[in-house]
mmCIF file of C-alpha atoms in Angstrom:
data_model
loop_
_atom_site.group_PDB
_atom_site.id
_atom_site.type_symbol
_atom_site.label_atom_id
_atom_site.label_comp_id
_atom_site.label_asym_id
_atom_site.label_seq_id
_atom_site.Cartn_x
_atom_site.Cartn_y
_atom_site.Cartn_z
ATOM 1 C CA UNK A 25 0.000 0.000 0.000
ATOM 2 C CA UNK A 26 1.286 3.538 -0.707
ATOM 3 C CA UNK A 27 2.838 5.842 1.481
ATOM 4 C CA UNK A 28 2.201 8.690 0.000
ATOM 5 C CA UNK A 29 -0.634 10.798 -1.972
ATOM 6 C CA UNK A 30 -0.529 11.180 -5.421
ATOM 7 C CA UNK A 31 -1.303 14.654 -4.421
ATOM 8 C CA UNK A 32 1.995 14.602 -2.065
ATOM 9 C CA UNK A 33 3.784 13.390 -4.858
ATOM 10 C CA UNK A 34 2.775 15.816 -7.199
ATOM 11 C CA UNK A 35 3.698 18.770 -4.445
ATOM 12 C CA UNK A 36 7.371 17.122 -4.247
ATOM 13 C CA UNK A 37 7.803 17.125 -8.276
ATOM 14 C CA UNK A 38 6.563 20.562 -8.760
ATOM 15 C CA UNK A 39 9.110 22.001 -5.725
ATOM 16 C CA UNK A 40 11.987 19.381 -7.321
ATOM 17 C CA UNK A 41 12.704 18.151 -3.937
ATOM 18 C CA UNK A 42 11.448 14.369 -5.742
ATOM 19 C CA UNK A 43 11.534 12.937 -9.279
ATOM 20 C CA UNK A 44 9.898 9.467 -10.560
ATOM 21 C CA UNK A 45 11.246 6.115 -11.772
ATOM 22 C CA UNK A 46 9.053 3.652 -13.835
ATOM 23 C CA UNK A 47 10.589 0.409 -14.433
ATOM 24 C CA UNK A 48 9.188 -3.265 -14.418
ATOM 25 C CA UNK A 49 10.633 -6.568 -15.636
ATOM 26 C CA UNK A 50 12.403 -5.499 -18.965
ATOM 27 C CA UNK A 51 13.863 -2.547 -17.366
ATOM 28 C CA UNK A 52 17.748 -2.583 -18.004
ATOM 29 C CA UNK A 53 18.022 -1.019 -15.152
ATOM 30 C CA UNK A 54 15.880 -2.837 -12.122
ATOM 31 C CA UNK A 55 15.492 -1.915 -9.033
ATOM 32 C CA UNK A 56 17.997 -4.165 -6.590
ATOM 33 C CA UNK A 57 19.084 -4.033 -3.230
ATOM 34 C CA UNK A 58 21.694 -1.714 -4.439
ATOM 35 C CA UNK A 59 19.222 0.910 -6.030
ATOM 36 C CA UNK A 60 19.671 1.713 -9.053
ATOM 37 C CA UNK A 61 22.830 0.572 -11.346
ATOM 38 C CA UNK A 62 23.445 2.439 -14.782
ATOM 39 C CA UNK A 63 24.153 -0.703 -17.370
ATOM 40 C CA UNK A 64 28.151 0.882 -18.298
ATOM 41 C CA UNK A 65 30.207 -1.937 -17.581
ATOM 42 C CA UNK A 66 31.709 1.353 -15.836
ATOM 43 C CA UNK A 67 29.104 0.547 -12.949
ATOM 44 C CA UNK A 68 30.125 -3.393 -12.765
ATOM 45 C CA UNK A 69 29.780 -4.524 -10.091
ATOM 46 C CA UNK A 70 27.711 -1.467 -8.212
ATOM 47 C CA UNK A 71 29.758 1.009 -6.477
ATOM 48 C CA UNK A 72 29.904 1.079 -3.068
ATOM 49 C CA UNK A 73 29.669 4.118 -1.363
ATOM 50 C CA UNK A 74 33.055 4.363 -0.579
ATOM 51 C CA UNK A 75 34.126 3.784 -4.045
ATOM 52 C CA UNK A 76 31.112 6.124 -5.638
ATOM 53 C CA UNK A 77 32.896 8.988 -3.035
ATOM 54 C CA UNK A 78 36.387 8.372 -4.291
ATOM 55 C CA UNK A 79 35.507 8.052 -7.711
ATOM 56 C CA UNK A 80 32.500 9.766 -8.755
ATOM 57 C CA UNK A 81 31.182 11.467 -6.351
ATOM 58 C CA UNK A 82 33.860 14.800 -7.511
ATOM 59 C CA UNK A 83 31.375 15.381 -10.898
ATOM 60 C CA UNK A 84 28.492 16.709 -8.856
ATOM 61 C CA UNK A 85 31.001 20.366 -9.167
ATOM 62 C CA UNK A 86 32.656 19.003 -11.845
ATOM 63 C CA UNK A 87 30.874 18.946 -15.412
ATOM 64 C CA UNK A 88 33.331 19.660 -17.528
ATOM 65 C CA UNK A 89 32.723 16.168 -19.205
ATOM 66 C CA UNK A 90 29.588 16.667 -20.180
ATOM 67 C CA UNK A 91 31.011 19.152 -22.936
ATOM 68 C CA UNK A 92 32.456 16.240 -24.272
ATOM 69 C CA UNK A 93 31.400 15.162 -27.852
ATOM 70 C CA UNK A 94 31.204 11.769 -26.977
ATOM 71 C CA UNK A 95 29.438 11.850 -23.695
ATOM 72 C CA UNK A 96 26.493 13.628 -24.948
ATOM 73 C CA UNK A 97 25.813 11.377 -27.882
ATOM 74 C CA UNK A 98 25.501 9.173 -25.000
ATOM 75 C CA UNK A 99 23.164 10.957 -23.938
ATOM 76 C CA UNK A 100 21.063 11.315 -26.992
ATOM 77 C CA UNK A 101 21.686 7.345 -27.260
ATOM 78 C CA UNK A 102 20.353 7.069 -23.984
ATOM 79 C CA UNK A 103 17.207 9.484 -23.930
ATOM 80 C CA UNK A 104 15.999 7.896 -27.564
ATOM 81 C CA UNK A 105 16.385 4.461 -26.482
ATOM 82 C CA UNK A 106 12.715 4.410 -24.369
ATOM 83 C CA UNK A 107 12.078 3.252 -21.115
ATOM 84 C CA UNK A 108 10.846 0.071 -21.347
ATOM 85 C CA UNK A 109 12.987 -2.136 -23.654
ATOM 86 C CA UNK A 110 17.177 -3.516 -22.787
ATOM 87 C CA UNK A 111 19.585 -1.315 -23.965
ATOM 88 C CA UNK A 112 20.936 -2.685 -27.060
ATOM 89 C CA UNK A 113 24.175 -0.471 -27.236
ATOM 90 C CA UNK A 114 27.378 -2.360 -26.601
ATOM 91 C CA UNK A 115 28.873 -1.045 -23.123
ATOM 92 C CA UNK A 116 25.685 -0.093 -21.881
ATOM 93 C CA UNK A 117 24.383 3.696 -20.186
ATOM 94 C CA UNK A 118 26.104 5.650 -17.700
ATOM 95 C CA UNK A 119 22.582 6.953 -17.396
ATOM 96 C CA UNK A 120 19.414 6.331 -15.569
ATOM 97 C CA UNK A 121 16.338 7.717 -16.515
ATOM 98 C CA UNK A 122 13.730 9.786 -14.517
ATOM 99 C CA UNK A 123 10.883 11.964 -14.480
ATOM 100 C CA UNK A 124 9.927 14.859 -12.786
ATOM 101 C CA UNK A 125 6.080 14.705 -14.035
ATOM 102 C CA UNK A 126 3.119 12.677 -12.670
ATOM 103 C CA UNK A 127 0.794 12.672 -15.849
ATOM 104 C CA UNK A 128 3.706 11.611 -17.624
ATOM 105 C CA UNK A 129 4.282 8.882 -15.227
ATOM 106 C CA UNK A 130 0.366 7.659 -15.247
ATOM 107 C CA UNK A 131 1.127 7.785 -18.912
ATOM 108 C CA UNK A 132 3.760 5.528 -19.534
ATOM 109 C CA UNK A 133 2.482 3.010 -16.670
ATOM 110 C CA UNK A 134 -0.546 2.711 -18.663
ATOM 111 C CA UNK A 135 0.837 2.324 -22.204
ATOM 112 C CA UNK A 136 3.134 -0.647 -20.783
ATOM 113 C CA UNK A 137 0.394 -2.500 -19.035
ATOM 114 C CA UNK A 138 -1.622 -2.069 -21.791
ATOM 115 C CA UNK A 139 0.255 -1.667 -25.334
ATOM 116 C CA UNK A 140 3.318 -3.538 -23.646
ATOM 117 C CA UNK A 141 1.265 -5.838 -21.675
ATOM 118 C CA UNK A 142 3.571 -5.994 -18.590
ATOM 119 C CA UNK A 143 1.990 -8.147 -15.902
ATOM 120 C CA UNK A 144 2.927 -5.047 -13.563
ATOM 121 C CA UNK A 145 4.633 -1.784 -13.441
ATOM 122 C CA UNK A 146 6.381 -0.357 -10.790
ATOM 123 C CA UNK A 147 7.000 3.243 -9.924
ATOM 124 C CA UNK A 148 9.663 4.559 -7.722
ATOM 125 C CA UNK A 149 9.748 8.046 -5.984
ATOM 126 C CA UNK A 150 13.138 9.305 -5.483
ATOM 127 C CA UNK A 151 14.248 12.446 -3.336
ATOM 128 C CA UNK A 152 15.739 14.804 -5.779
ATOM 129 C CA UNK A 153 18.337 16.490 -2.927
ATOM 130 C CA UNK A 154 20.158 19.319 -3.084
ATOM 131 C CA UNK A 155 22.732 19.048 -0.554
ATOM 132 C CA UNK A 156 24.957 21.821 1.504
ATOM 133 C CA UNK A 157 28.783 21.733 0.770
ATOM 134 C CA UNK A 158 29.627 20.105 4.853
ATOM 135 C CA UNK A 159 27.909 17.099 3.513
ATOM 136 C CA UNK A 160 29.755 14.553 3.808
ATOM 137 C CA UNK A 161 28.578 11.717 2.569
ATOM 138 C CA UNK A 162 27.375 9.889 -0.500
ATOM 139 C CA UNK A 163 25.475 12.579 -2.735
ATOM 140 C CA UNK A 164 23.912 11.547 -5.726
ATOM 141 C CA UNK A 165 24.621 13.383 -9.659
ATOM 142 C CA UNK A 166 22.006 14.431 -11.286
ATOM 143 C CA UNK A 167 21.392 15.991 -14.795
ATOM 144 C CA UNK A 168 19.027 17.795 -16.633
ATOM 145 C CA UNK A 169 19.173 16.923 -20.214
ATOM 146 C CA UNK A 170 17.340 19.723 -21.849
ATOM 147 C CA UNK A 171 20.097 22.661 -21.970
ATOM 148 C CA UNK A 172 22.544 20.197 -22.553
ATOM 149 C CA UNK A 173 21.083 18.808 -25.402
ATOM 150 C CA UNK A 174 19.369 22.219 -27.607
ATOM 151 C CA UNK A 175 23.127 23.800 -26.795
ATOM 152 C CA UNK A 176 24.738 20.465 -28.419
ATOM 153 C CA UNK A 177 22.192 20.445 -31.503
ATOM 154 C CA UNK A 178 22.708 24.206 -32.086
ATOM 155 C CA UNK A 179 26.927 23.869 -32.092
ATOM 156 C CA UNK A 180 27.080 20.333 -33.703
ATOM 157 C CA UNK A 181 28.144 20.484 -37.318
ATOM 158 C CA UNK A 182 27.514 17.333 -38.231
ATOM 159 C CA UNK A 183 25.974 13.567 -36.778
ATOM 160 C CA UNK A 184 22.268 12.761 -36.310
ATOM 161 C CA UNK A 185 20.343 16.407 -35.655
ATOM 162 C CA UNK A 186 17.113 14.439 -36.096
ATOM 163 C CA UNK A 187 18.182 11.987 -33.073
ATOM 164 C CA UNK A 188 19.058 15.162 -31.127
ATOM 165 C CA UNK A 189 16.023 16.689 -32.287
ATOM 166 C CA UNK A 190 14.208 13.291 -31.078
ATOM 167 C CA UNK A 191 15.913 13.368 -27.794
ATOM 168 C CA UNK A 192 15.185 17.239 -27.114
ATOM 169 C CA UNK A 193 11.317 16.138 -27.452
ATOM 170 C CA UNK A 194 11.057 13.299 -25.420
ATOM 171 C CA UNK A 195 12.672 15.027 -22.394
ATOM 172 C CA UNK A 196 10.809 18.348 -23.123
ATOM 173 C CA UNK A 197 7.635 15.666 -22.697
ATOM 174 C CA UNK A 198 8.630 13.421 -19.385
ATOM 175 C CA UNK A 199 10.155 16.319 -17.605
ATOM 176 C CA UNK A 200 13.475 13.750 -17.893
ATOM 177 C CA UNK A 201 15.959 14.196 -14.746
ATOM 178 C CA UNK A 202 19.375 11.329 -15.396
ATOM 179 C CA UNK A 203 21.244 10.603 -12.821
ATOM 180 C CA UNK A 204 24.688 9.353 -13.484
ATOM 181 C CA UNK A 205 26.081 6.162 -13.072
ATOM 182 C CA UNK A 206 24.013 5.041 -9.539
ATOM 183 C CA UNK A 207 20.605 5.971 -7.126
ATOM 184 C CA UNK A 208 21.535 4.656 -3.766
ATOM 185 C CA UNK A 209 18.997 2.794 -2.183
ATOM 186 C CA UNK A 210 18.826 5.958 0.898
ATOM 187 C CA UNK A 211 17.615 7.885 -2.388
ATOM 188 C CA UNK A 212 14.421 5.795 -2.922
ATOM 189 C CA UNK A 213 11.410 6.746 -0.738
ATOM 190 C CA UNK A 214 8.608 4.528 -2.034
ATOM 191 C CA UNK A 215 7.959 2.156 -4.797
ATOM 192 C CA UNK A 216 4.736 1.216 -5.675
ATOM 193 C CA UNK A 217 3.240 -1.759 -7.955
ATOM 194 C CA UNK A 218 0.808 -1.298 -10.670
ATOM 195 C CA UNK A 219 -1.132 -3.684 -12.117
ATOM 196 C CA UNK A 220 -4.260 -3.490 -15.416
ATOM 197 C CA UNK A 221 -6.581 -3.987 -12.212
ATOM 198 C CA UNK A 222 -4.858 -1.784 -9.077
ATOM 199 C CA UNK A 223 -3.344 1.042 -9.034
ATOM 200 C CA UNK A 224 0.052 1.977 -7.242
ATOM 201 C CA UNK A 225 -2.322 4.588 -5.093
ATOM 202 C CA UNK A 226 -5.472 7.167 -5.975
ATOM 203 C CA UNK A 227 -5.124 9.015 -8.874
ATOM 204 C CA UNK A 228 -6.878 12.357 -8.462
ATOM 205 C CA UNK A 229 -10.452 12.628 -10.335
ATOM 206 C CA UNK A 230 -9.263 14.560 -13.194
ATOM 207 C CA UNK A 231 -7.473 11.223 -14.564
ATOM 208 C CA UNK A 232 -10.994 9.862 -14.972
ATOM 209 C CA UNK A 233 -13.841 10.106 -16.920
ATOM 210 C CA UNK A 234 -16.894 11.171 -15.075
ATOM 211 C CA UNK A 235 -17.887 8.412 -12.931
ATOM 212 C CA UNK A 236 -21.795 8.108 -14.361
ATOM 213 C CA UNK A 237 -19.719 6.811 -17.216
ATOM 214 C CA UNK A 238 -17.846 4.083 -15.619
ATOM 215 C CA UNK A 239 -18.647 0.470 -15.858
ATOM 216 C CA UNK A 240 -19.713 -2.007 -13.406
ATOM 217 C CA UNK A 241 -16.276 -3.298 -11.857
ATOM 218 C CA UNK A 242 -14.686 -1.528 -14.231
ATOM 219 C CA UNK A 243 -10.879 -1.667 -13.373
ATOM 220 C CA UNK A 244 -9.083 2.092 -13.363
ATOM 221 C CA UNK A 245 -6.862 1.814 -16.735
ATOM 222 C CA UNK A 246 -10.362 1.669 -18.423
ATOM 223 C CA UNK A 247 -11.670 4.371 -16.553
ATOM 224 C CA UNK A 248 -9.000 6.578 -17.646
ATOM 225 C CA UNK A 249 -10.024 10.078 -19.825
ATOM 226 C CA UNK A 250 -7.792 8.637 -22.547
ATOM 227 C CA UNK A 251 -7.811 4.850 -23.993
ATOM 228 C CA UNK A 252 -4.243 3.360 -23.405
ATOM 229 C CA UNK A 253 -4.477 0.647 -25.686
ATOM 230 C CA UNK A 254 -5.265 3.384 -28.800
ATOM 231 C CA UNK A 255 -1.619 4.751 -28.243
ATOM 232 C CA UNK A 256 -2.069 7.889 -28.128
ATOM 233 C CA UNK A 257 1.187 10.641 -27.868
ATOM 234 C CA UNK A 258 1.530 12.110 -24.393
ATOM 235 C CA UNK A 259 0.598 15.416 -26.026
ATOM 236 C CA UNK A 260 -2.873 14.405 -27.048
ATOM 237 C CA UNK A 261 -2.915 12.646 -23.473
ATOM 238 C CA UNK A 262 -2.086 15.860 -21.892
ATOM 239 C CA UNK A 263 -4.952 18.326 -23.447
ATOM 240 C CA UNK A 264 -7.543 15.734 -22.008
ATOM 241 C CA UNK A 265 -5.950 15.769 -18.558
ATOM 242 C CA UNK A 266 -6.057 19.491 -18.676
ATOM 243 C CA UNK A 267 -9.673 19.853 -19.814
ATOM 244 C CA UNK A 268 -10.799 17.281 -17.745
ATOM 245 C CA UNK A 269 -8.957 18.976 -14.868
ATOM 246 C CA UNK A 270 -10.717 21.792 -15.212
ATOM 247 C CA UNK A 271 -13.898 20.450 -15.489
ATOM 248 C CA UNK A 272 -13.384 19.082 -11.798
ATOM 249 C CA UNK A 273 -12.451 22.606 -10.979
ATOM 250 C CA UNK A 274 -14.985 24.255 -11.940
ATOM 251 C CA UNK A 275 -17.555 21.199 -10.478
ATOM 252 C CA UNK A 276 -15.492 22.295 -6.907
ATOM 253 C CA UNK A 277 -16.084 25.561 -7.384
ATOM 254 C CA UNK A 278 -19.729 25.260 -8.006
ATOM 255 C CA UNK A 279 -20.100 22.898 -4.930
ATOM 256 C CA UNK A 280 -17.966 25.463 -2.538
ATOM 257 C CA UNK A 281 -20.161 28.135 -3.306
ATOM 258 C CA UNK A 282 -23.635 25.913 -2.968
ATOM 259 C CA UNK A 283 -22.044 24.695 0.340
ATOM 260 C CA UNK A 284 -21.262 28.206 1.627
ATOM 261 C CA UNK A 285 -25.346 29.332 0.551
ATOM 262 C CA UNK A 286 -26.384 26.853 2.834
ATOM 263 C CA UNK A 287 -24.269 28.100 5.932
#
């Protein structure tokens, strides 16, 4: 059972204290009792903390590499390779892949259970820390793709622009956080299973059609404003989140002010 609210968990995303993690059994990157492990034979076998703080750790003030050529058509590889299938690219992803948006989340967790047909889904909600220079111990290393990438399309001379281009969109869409190389298991505050029937937790009501519309027993993918199985973009999905969420508002609204008539 969850912890947390999706409501809570939409108040930690939008102040970037927490970012999201879907993953399920052909992630190439599964949740272990080590965390997280980027697939980079770099990262074999995990690092412990002592060895992430002697030799990684440095990178959170040091970014200098990811000027480098090479490292960020890693991380165009990485960004345009999906979240749901292995990692095909010899030598793996010093990369993991995470979200900083909920209806992107719901999203993808119901295209896999229902396009991917994954007998279950699990979503992970990591703190997304900012920590104060005493710290000392293990701190995480986290990047945001987006400047990273338009700067790289708008110097690169040559390569694939269209892959860049790709990339730029799909973390423009999920609100895409990497971390490098490892998320430490102190990191991870709550993962939750989903499954076509259950969800991880309650989705607020603007995710659903209006309930004189739902079916007998009808499980909450198929309640859903949006059809999963019709494979729709996120951007389609997005517009009917947003007019459906405003339908609830102004339903709220109407019901406050009836309420406070009556007092």
């Amino acid at each position: 059972m969850a912890i947390n609210t999706a409501e809570f968990i939409a108040d930690k995303l939008e102040r970037k204290i927490a970012v999201l993690r879907i993953h399920d059994e052909s992630s190439a990157t599964p949740l272990t009792i080590n965390g997280f492990t980027a697939t980079s034979r770099e990262f074999s076998p995990s690092p412990s903390g002592t060895r992430w703080k002697r030799d990684y750790q440095y990178l959170r003030g040091n970014r200098a590499y990811l000027k480098d050529r090479d490292e960020l058509e890693g991380i165009v590889k990485h960004v345009t390779g999906g979240w749901g299938d292995k990692e095909e690219a010899e030598g793996g992803s010093k990369w993991i892949s995470t979200s900083g948006d909920l209806e992107w989340a719901i999203y993808e967790i119901a295209r896999r259970l229902s396009i991917f047909q994954r007998s279950e889904v699990e979503l992970s909600l990591i703190k997304h820390e900012k920590f104060p220079r005493s710290f000392k111990g293990i701190k995480d290393i986290q990047v945001d793709p987006l400047p990273l990438l338009n700067r790289f399309l708008q110097n690169r001379q040559n390569g694939d622009k269209k892959l860049t281009q790709q990339a730029i969109h799909f973390a423009n869409a999920s609100n895409e956080i990497l971390y490098f190389g490892k998320i430490f298991p102190k990191f991870i505050l709550e993962t939750t299973v989903w499954t076509y029937l259950t969800p991880g937790f309650e989705l607020p009501e603007y995710f659903y059609k209006p309930r004189e519309s739902w079916g007998v027993d009808e499980c909450w993918i198929n309640r859903l404003v949006w059809t999963p199985s019709e494979n729709l973009s996120y951007t389609e999905v997005k517009q009917r989140i947003e007019q459906r969420r405003e339908v609830v508002r102004v339903e709220d609204e109407t019901v406050n002010k009836m309420n406070e008539l009556k007092l």
